XYZ file of C-alpha atoms in Angstrom:
613
model
C 88.839 84.072 83.464
C 85.876 83.408 81.610
C 83.084 80.837 81.584
C 82.523 78.714 79.193
C 78.993 76.361 77.451
C 78.234 75.117 75.198
C 75.586 72.378 74.078
C 74.866 70.012 71.073
C 71.497 67.308 71.195
C 68.039 67.514 71.611
C 67.705 70.233 73.903
C 66.768 73.399 73.277
C 70.517 74.737 73.241
C 69.851 78.167 75.059
C 68.278 76.990 77.501
C 71.204 74.966 78.556
C 73.529 77.750 77.636
C 72.354 80.612 79.742
C 71.242 78.585 83.280
C 74.906 77.551 82.657
C 76.187 80.762 82.173
C 74.196 82.102 85.926
C 76.179 79.011 87.097
C 79.660 80.016 85.956
C 79.202 83.649 86.201
C 81.598 83.422 89.343
C 84.342 83.005 86.458
C 83.719 86.072 84.507
C 80.677 88.767 84.698
C 82.203 91.692 82.535
C 79.986 91.006 79.497
C 78.156 87.908 78.382
C 77.303 86.126 74.997
C 75.932 82.953 73.073
C 76.033 82.305 69.194
C 73.227 79.502 67.954
C 72.906 78.449 64.912
C 69.233 79.721 64.620
C 68.171 78.113 60.768
C 70.563 76.457 58.645
C 73.132 78.586 57.037
C 72.281 81.158 59.726
C 74.866 81.389 62.632
C 73.922 84.112 64.994
C 75.905 85.780 67.897
C 74.186 87.336 70.130
C 76.418 89.206 73.288
C 76.125 91.904 75.616
C 78.164 94.260 78.276
C 77.374 93.400 81.875
C 75.766 90.613 84.014
C 74.744 87.324 82.931
C 70.891 89.023 83.300
C 71.491 91.840 80.821
C 71.956 89.321 78.014
C 68.887 86.860 78.917
C 67.097 90.276 78.785
C 68.121 91.459 75.410
C 67.365 87.759 74.357
C 63.900 88.160 75.021
C 62.023 89.162 71.707
C 64.971 86.866 69.964
C 64.373 83.293 67.990
C 66.133 81.433 69.846
C 65.177 78.365 68.456
C 68.147 75.680 67.944
C 69.568 72.642 69.419
C 73.171 73.502 69.203
C 74.875 76.712 70.840
C 78.474 77.683 72.569
C 77.704 80.829 75.257
C 80.469 82.440 77.288
C 80.909 84.906 80.343
C 84.172 87.446 80.575
C 87.130 89.023 81.955
C 88.179 91.158 80.381
C 92.279 91.016 79.446
C 92.213 92.119 75.962
C 90.193 94.879 75.545
C 87.651 96.519 77.559
C 84.636 95.689 78.589
C 81.971 96.057 75.638
C 79.291 94.872 73.763
C 82.309 94.155 70.465
C 84.905 92.588 72.618
C 82.289 90.083 74.010
C 82.350 86.448 73.058
C 81.630 84.876 71.131
C 83.863 85.667 68.102
C 83.243 85.756 64.396
C 85.421 84.663 61.553
C 85.969 86.992 58.797
C 82.547 85.455 56.635
C 80.358 84.556 59.892
C 80.729 80.791 58.908
C 82.509 80.462 61.998
C 81.928 81.738 66.236
C 84.304 80.932 68.516
C 84.481 81.352 72.118
C 87.317 81.120 74.012
C 89.181 81.631 78.402
C 92.697 82.187 77.996
C 95.972 84.169 76.490
C 97.380 83.943 73.165
C 100.546 85.962 73.881
C 101.354 85.950 69.983
C 98.068 87.313 68.808
C 99.542 90.113 67.594
C 102.086 89.393 65.208
C 99.250 86.601 64.097
C 97.277 89.549 63.575
C 99.880 91.394 61.460
C 99.759 88.415 59.001
C 96.011 88.278 58.854
C 95.506 92.567 58.153
C 98.113 91.182 55.688
C 96.207 88.554 53.843
C 92.664 90.868 53.919
C 90.982 90.065 56.833
C 89.077 93.204 59.033
C 89.114 93.005 62.787
C 86.047 94.398 65.089
C 86.889 93.996 68.400
C 90.838 94.748 70.211
C 90.733 90.730 71.525
C 92.824 88.202 71.064
C 90.121 85.887 70.530
C 89.128 87.038 67.896
C 93.093 86.821 66.030
C 92.589 82.857 66.797
C 88.876 82.014 65.416
C 90.339 84.013 61.954
C 93.373 82.103 62.000
C 91.410 78.942 62.210
C 89.438 80.278 59.037
C 92.189 81.408 57.264
C 93.963 77.944 57.953
C 90.686 76.463 56.555
C 91.020 78.432 53.516
C 94.707 78.196 52.368
C 94.974 74.638 53.495
C 92.011 73.542 52.063
C 91.215 70.977 55.345
C 88.628 70.325 57.348
C 87.404 72.345 60.300
C 89.253 70.172 62.569
C 92.601 70.192 61.172
C 91.974 73.442 60.269
C 92.043 73.995 64.832
C 94.521 71.412 65.115
C 96.940 73.321 63.111
C 96.339 76.918 64.458
C 96.362 75.275 68.083
C 100.102 74.080 66.903
C 101.605 77.931 65.886
C 99.546 79.616 68.945
C 101.587 80.577 72.184
C 99.249 81.199 76.067
C 96.753 79.239 77.197
C 93.115 78.646 76.189
C 90.077 76.334 76.513
C 88.208 76.939 72.959
C 85.263 75.333 71.197
C 84.025 76.146 68.386
C 80.909 75.856 65.894
C 79.970 76.149 62.224
C 77.358 77.064 60.004
C 77.919 75.095 57.898
C 77.707 71.912 59.753
C 74.432 72.082 62.583
C 75.818 68.954 64.269
C 79.701 69.755 65.035
C 81.583 71.528 67.957
C 85.238 71.493 68.320
C 87.210 71.954 72.030
C 90.739 72.247 72.486
C 92.656 73.146 75.776
C 96.095 74.304 77.103
C 96.122 75.343 80.125
C 92.826 76.331 80.710
C 90.159 73.951 82.080
C 87.622 72.287 80.233
C 84.999 69.460 81.090
C 82.650 67.390 78.592
C 78.987 66.832 79.899
C 78.572 62.849 78.419
C 74.381 62.533 77.794
C 72.083 60.063 75.752
C 72.687 61.163 72.327
C 74.068 65.027 73.628
C 77.267 66.590 74.620
C 77.505 69.613 77.450
C 80.868 71.576 77.429
C 81.812 73.744 79.982
C 85.115 75.590 81.927
C 83.790 73.414 84.898
C 81.273 70.641 86.024
C 78.866 73.106 87.957
C 76.593 73.856 84.330
C 77.130 69.873 83.571
C 75.731 68.137 86.985
C 72.365 68.422 86.498
C 72.257 66.716 83.242
C 74.706 64.259 83.650
C 77.103 62.521 85.833
C 79.232 61.192 83.621
C 82.090 63.616 82.275
C 85.939 63.573 80.355
C 88.296 66.379 81.495
C 90.237 67.405 78.460
C 94.130 67.117 79.223
C 96.565 69.637 77.697
C 97.266 69.654 74.401
C 94.188 67.402 73.072
C 91.446 68.332 70.626
C 87.972 67.208 71.410
C 85.481 66.373 68.458
C 81.727 66.269 68.827
C 80.048 65.172 65.566
C 76.698 63.603 64.748
C 76.461 62.419 68.409
C 79.871 60.958 68.486
C 82.860 61.703 71.155
C 86.396 61.975 69.384
C 89.724 62.566 71.135
C 92.803 63.333 69.047
C 96.561 65.850 70.241
C 97.776 68.645 68.552
C 100.199 65.662 67.158
C 96.955 64.160 65.294
C 97.246 60.658 67.547
C 94.054 59.800 68.784
C 93.359 59.471 72.924
C 91.315 57.179 74.272
C 88.783 59.649 76.703
C 88.647 58.646 80.207
C 84.904 59.190 81.232
C 84.932 59.639 85.096
C 81.886 59.910 87.409
C 80.776 63.147 89.305
C 80.313 63.343 92.647
C 78.994 66.938 93.086
C 75.191 67.414 94.400
C 72.859 70.402 92.548
C 72.168 71.555 95.774
C 75.958 72.334 96.664
C 76.173 74.714 93.545
C 72.458 76.708 94.574
C 71.905 79.022 97.532
C 69.894 76.859 99.721
C 68.021 80.365 101.230
C 71.331 81.875 101.767
C 71.597 85.650 100.373
C 74.601 84.894 99.520
C 77.106 82.263 98.199
C 79.635 83.972 100.184
C 77.519 83.612 103.598
C 76.588 80.049 102.904
C 80.392 78.953 102.318
C 81.143 80.767 105.929
C 78.048 78.492 107.277
C 79.675 75.214 105.393
C 82.881 75.300 107.232
C 81.422 72.721 110.026
C 80.391 70.575 107.725
C 83.285 70.970 105.016
C 85.918 70.689 107.678
C 84.214 67.631 108.651
C 84.000 66.211 105.244
C 87.986 66.863 104.635
C 88.846 64.391 107.677
C 85.622 61.805 106.853
C 87.429 58.407 106.765
C 90.609 59.898 106.864
C 91.281 61.108 111.300
C 89.528 58.787 113.602
C 90.587 60.363 116.945
C 89.539 57.498 119.197
C 91.489 54.842 117.442
C 94.851 57.442 116.718
C 93.671 56.919 112.806
C 95.056 58.752 110.308
C 95.292 57.832 106.700
C 95.990 59.970 103.398
C 95.556 57.577 100.529
C 96.510 60.382 98.302
C 99.681 59.993 99.693
C 101.535 56.675 99.230
C 104.256 56.029 96.972
C 106.162 59.546 97.274
C 105.236 59.333 101.161
C 108.903 58.771 102.144
C 110.119 61.788 100.104
C 107.947 63.925 102.293
C 108.937 61.957 105.524
C 112.982 62.453 104.670
C 112.351 65.795 102.776
C 115.101 68.757 103.439
C 112.931 71.244 103.231
C 109.443 71.507 101.742
C 108.420 74.631 98.677
C 104.913 75.861 99.086
C 103.338 77.536 95.662
C 100.281 79.190 96.570
C 98.805 82.413 95.502
C 95.912 85.099 97.168
C 93.950 83.017 99.402
C 95.772 79.544 99.295
C 99.328 81.204 99.934
C 98.140 82.701 102.898
C 97.526 78.809 104.169
C 100.549 77.922 102.906
C 101.746 80.725 105.521
C 99.915 78.715 108.648
C 101.185 75.692 107.640
C 104.579 76.447 106.939
C 104.226 77.486 111.084
C 103.182 73.836 112.076
C 105.003 71.432 109.382
C 107.970 73.379 111.168
C 106.730 73.115 115.095
C 105.612 69.659 114.059
C 108.194 68.048 111.360
C 110.954 69.870 111.920
C 111.693 70.918 108.302
C 112.616 73.803 106.826
C 109.752 75.015 104.992
C 109.609 77.803 101.887
C 105.852 79.393 101.523
C 105.812 80.938 97.567
C 103.803 83.338 95.437
C 103.831 81.122 92.332
C 103.228 84.322 89.856
C 107.114 84.796 91.278
C 108.470 81.795 92.077
C 108.794 80.847 88.076
C 109.949 83.445 86.961
C 112.954 83.695 89.119
C 115.548 80.823 88.499
C 114.928 79.215 91.729
C 116.822 76.793 93.361
C 115.597 73.210 93.327
C 117.521 70.055 93.711
C 116.251 66.653 92.188
C 113.636 64.849 95.108
C 112.876 68.164 96.835
C 109.099 68.406 97.685
C 107.473 71.162 96.489
C 103.213 71.308 97.810
C 101.540 73.173 95.137
C 98.006 74.622 97.241
C 94.892 75.667 94.783
C 91.566 75.871 95.562
C 90.400 74.957 91.962
C 93.293 73.364 90.329
C 93.619 75.215 87.546
C 95.489 78.386 88.746
C 97.834 79.465 85.925
C 100.519 80.566 87.970
C 100.654 77.822 89.947
C 100.606 75.427 87.700
C 103.362 77.301 85.553
C 105.350 77.151 88.971
C 104.896 73.084 89.345
C 105.722 72.429 85.750
C 108.945 74.795 86.630
C 109.749 72.315 89.887
C 108.421 68.859 88.060
C 111.362 69.159 85.416
C 113.973 70.315 87.694
C 113.043 67.107 89.941
C 110.880 68.113 92.866
C 108.303 65.630 93.640
C 104.891 67.397 93.325
C 101.885 67.163 95.983
C 99.343 68.784 95.043
C 96.247 70.288 97.730
C 92.983 71.146 95.665
C 89.181 71.114 95.930
C 88.697 70.237 92.749
C 88.556 66.409 91.394
C 90.094 66.338 87.980
C 91.452 69.478 87.972
C 95.202 70.116 85.983
C 97.229 70.546 89.356
C 95.262 66.953 90.956
C 96.656 65.450 86.978
C 99.911 66.898 87.422
C 101.306 66.526 90.724
C 102.740 62.870 91.660
C 100.510 62.857 94.487
C 98.321 65.044 96.592
C 94.907 64.977 98.772
C 91.720 66.509 97.909
C 89.510 69.249 100.436
C 86.309 67.840 100.128
C 85.084 71.282 100.989
C 82.783 70.809 97.963
C 81.795 73.534 94.988
C 82.885 77.628 96.138
C 80.498 79.696 94.262
C 81.627 82.877 95.806
C 84.959 84.914 94.283
C 86.440 85.156 97.702
C 87.509 81.813 99.015
C 86.188 81.277 102.910
C 85.608 77.248 103.438
C 88.530 76.847 100.903
C 90.926 78.341 103.493
C 89.980 76.203 106.177
C 89.563 73.101 103.680
C 92.921 73.605 103.211
C 94.849 74.206 106.352
C 93.152 71.228 107.487
C 93.942 68.903 105.115
C 97.320 70.688 105.215
C 97.758 69.967 109.039
C 96.474 65.902 108.809
C 99.685 65.636 106.240
C 102.300 67.778 108.384
C 100.974 65.515 111.170
C 101.211 62.177 109.303
C 104.537 63.302 108.356
C 105.602 64.236 112.423
C 104.050 60.702 113.277
C 105.706 58.875 111.094
C 109.234 60.201 111.804
C 108.739 61.247 115.661
C 108.840 64.283 116.062
C 106.280 64.101 118.530
C 105.215 62.011 120.909
C 102.345 59.462 120.773
C 100.590 61.106 123.182
C 100.807 64.792 121.685
C 100.125 63.183 118.298
C 96.406 61.984 119.939
C 95.922 64.916 121.933
C 96.203 66.812 118.037
C 93.861 64.391 116.303
C 91.714 64.476 119.387
C 90.983 68.514 119.137
C 91.229 68.224 115.197
C 88.076 66.700 114.970
C 86.438 69.149 117.613
C 87.216 72.233 114.880
C 83.848 71.389 113.239
C 81.888 71.923 116.546
C 83.955 75.140 117.654
C 83.455 76.618 114.302
C 79.626 76.171 114.956
C 80.175 78.258 118.428
C 81.496 80.838 116.420
C 78.745 81.136 113.406
C 76.710 81.671 116.722
C 78.329 85.305 117.169
C 76.620 86.058 113.761
C 74.226 88.913 115.000
C 76.993 89.947 117.181
C 79.399 91.161 114.614
C 76.754 92.236 111.970
C 76.259 94.973 114.711
C 80.055 95.834 115.124
C 80.200 96.051 110.930
C 77.242 98.480 111.333
C 79.335 100.532 113.409
C 82.599 100.339 110.958
C 81.414 100.583 107.487
C 81.933 103.549 106.574
C 85.765 103.755 107.554
C 88.238 104.170 105.486
C 90.964 101.958 106.554
C 91.561 98.733 108.552
C 94.076 97.877 110.210
C 94.676 93.521 110.914
C 97.046 92.482 113.823
C 98.575 88.595 114.586
C 101.152 87.447 116.135
C 102.407 83.621 115.065
C 99.891 81.480 113.553
C 97.145 84.424 113.472
C 99.573 86.965 111.458
C 98.622 84.841 108.535
C 95.544 85.068 109.807
C 95.562 88.572 109.985
C 96.400 88.778 106.210
C 93.772 86.707 105.093
C 91.199 88.907 107.103
C 92.658 92.014 105.328
C 92.605 90.213 101.809
C 88.514 89.357 102.911
C 87.679 92.963 102.931
C 89.591 94.078 100.470
C 88.451 92.282 97.833
C 84.438 92.301 98.913
C 84.325 95.493 100.558
C 86.902 97.612 98.474
C 88.053 99.575 102.347
C 91.868 99.709 102.455
C 93.469 97.089 104.599
C 96.432 95.888 105.858
C 97.635 92.762 107.598
C 101.274 92.978 109.579
C 102.523 90.919 112.143
C 101.960 92.889 115.816
C 105.311 93.209 116.626
C 106.009 95.288 112.840
C 103.417 97.488 114.314
C 106.189 99.302 115.976
C 108.153 99.578 112.545
C 105.909 101.568 110.691
C 102.214 100.896 110.856
C 101.865 102.790 114.081
C 101.778 106.003 112.363
C 98.728 105.342 110.543
C 96.659 104.801 114.154
C 94.673 107.323 115.314
C 90.869 108.068 116.827
C 89.172 106.801 112.874
C 91.622 103.864 112.367
C 89.520 100.578 113.503
C 92.380 97.768 114.661
C 91.598 94.203 113.967
C 93.827 91.812 116.669
C 93.813 88.318 116.478
C 94.899 87.952 120.371
C 94.145 84.519 121.478
C 95.077 82.819 124.568
C 98.459 81.623 123.374
C 102.112 81.709 123.716
C 102.530 85.328 122.100
C 99.282 86.345 124.743
C 101.271 88.816 126.810
C 103.042 90.182 123.878
C 100.046 91.282 121.851
C 97.833 93.036 125.512
C 100.712 94.995 124.786
C 100.647 95.803 121.340
C 96.826 96.343 122.242
C 97.824 98.839 124.483
C 100.076 100.608 122.345
C 97.027 101.036 120.302
C 94.857 102.668 122.703
C 96.930 104.980 123.994
C 96.620 106.223 120.745
C 92.982 106.534 120.434
C 93.105 103.565 118.038
C 89.675 101.807 117.928
C 90.533 98.012 118.146
C 88.270 94.717 117.852
C 89.919 91.963 119.497
C 89.221 88.257 118.481
C 90.273 86.577 121.594
C 89.863 83.341 123.689
C 86.550 83.068 125.513
C 86.053 84.060 129.131
C 89.138 86.703 128.194
C 88.688 89.365 131.250
C 91.874 91.826 130.557
C 91.511 92.623 126.866
C 87.551 93.064 127.110
C 88.466 95.817 129.272
C 91.190 97.557 126.941
C 89.035 96.703 123.356
C 86.112 98.771 122.082
C 84.607 95.418 121.160
C 86.044 91.489 121.777
C 84.433 88.328 119.820
C 85.233 85.384 121.982
C 85.837 82.333 120.367
C 86.672 78.475 121.609
C 90.130 77.580 122.963
C 91.501 75.202 121.120
C 95.520 74.460 120.654
C 97.490 77.136 119.355
C 98.103 75.420 115.859
C 94.705 75.053 115.204
C 93.597 78.649 116.216
C 93.267 79.597 112.553
C 90.790 77.827 111.706
C 88.846 78.966 114.150
C 89.865 82.399 114.487
C 89.591 83.168 110.359
C 85.674 82.624 110.602
C 84.736 85.637 112.419
C 86.851 87.988 110.242
C 84.588 85.916 107.586
C 81.611 87.518 108.378
C 82.953 91.346 109.813
C 84.195 91.457 105.912
C 81.505 89.572 104.420
C 78.572 92.211 106.598
C 80.628 95.561 105.710
C 80.518 94.510 101.821
C 76.546 93.802 101.681
C 76.111 97.127 104.404
C 78.397 99.215 101.425
C 75.557 97.851 98.573
C 78.850 95.891 97.183
C 78.332 92.530 95.284
C 79.516 89.997 97.519
C 79.942 87.204 95.410
C 81.148 88.716 92.592
C 83.494 91.871 93.421
C 84.619 94.217 90.654
C 87.584 93.051 88.929
C 87.530 89.835 90.306
C 87.071 86.133 88.894
C 86.757 83.076 90.954
C 90.049 80.856 89.012
C 92.865 83.009 87.768
C 93.408 80.579 85.267
C 95.648 82.896 82.970
C 97.919 85.167 84.390
């Protein structure tokens, strides 16, 4: 879970790389480094523990003039965050340098062989073993560097995105990937490489996404690609639709706050061109050839991690209610290590913001190998999950830079709801009248989210009162139970306050023991089919002096008299409530974290895209 940037061309490489590392810092921020060819026979590596800004300060008085270079921002796996373990890593004789995103699972045995060959290692990382291994092959096989990289890749086990540069060739970069993302930007006599498109869009909108087991060789202004079997492949050039302003803060203090406030637009963008309520129009262009598999499925398995898993839980309720199809929601990280029962023709929906989540990718590969039909729901065009899936739908939420997902959740939920409505309509499990009512209400969700965002000052006031709490409890029923889980996750992620989400009815089966006058309890208590039950749950907490914050439907006077604070949200269809009820919980977490002095966009120990297991 690291950020890779590299450049070769006519510009000053350092300027491109340092700016790119800042844009990729959400992928890893334990340490950062660069390698540049300062002059002939002078391949220099600079690296520093801490943020990219610490590296930038360290480099202020250095000679950084070069037209080729590689850069890296790290999220530590092998070896603690420090200057030595930071990337790039040299080969034994400092002729080569490498940056790496991923994990080499057999690095220990490779390292032992290399030690037997006289190699000496400076770091604790698997990545340093990787570049020493390439160097060793090049020496003993007496082959070219790209051939040495290819041969090394046939021996390593694990996941990788790498870029290698050489002291002896000022116009050569070699890149490869398996299981970790890598994109190449094509400019006029210049090339940009990165873990995602955010460092590239300032310079070009033409890109090539490397596939697994592919090796890119950039030499003397030309790009060639081959696979690890040494078979040439033809680069598929795509045009980026991303705009530069979408990855800037736009006047907001943090990316997370910007992305919370972008949700009316991002939800609308999910529906644009797909949904027209007036005409009863709902079309998902990415789901055509295999649509009948969804409609006739005996069961649906949803695979996801983290926030995406919570979106899947809400979607489980929606699919079962509307489509009458049994749904199982699985943690991808657990699913792949079981021996799951998968029949040929089973339908799997994989949910991921980045489309690169390692556990989810591995899980769908397993399901696919057993004959399952894979539908992907992700945000990033050209991502691995999008390419591995049989069909699917992009969320079109735009770049999400904040590590804690916000607009990704509501975008995923919007797309999953549209898929469920499409299936239910085709199957005839809902009436035409109900179908059209859902379309109208879904189309109105962005304006209702706008109304919730107007409550930001009120939520900020509440956050100030609870910012020193040690624990939070989040409770909801039905469609709002997964929202309780998501609200608790957001608070944990960015404020480091311990928080738990539960079904409200489960409170009496254990969590009620925690409640006292110091315990804030957040209820998602909108007027729905479980309303009377959750009112009873609130009364039970109040009787034990718990401090109740309630998310309620507008004009709810009953709960207002019980709770310490209520946050009123617009009424909507019960199935669609999570799209609205989650927003105040995002704002509450954000403001508490800011008031506690936490780094909201880059919370400790977390990275945006979990591209390693």
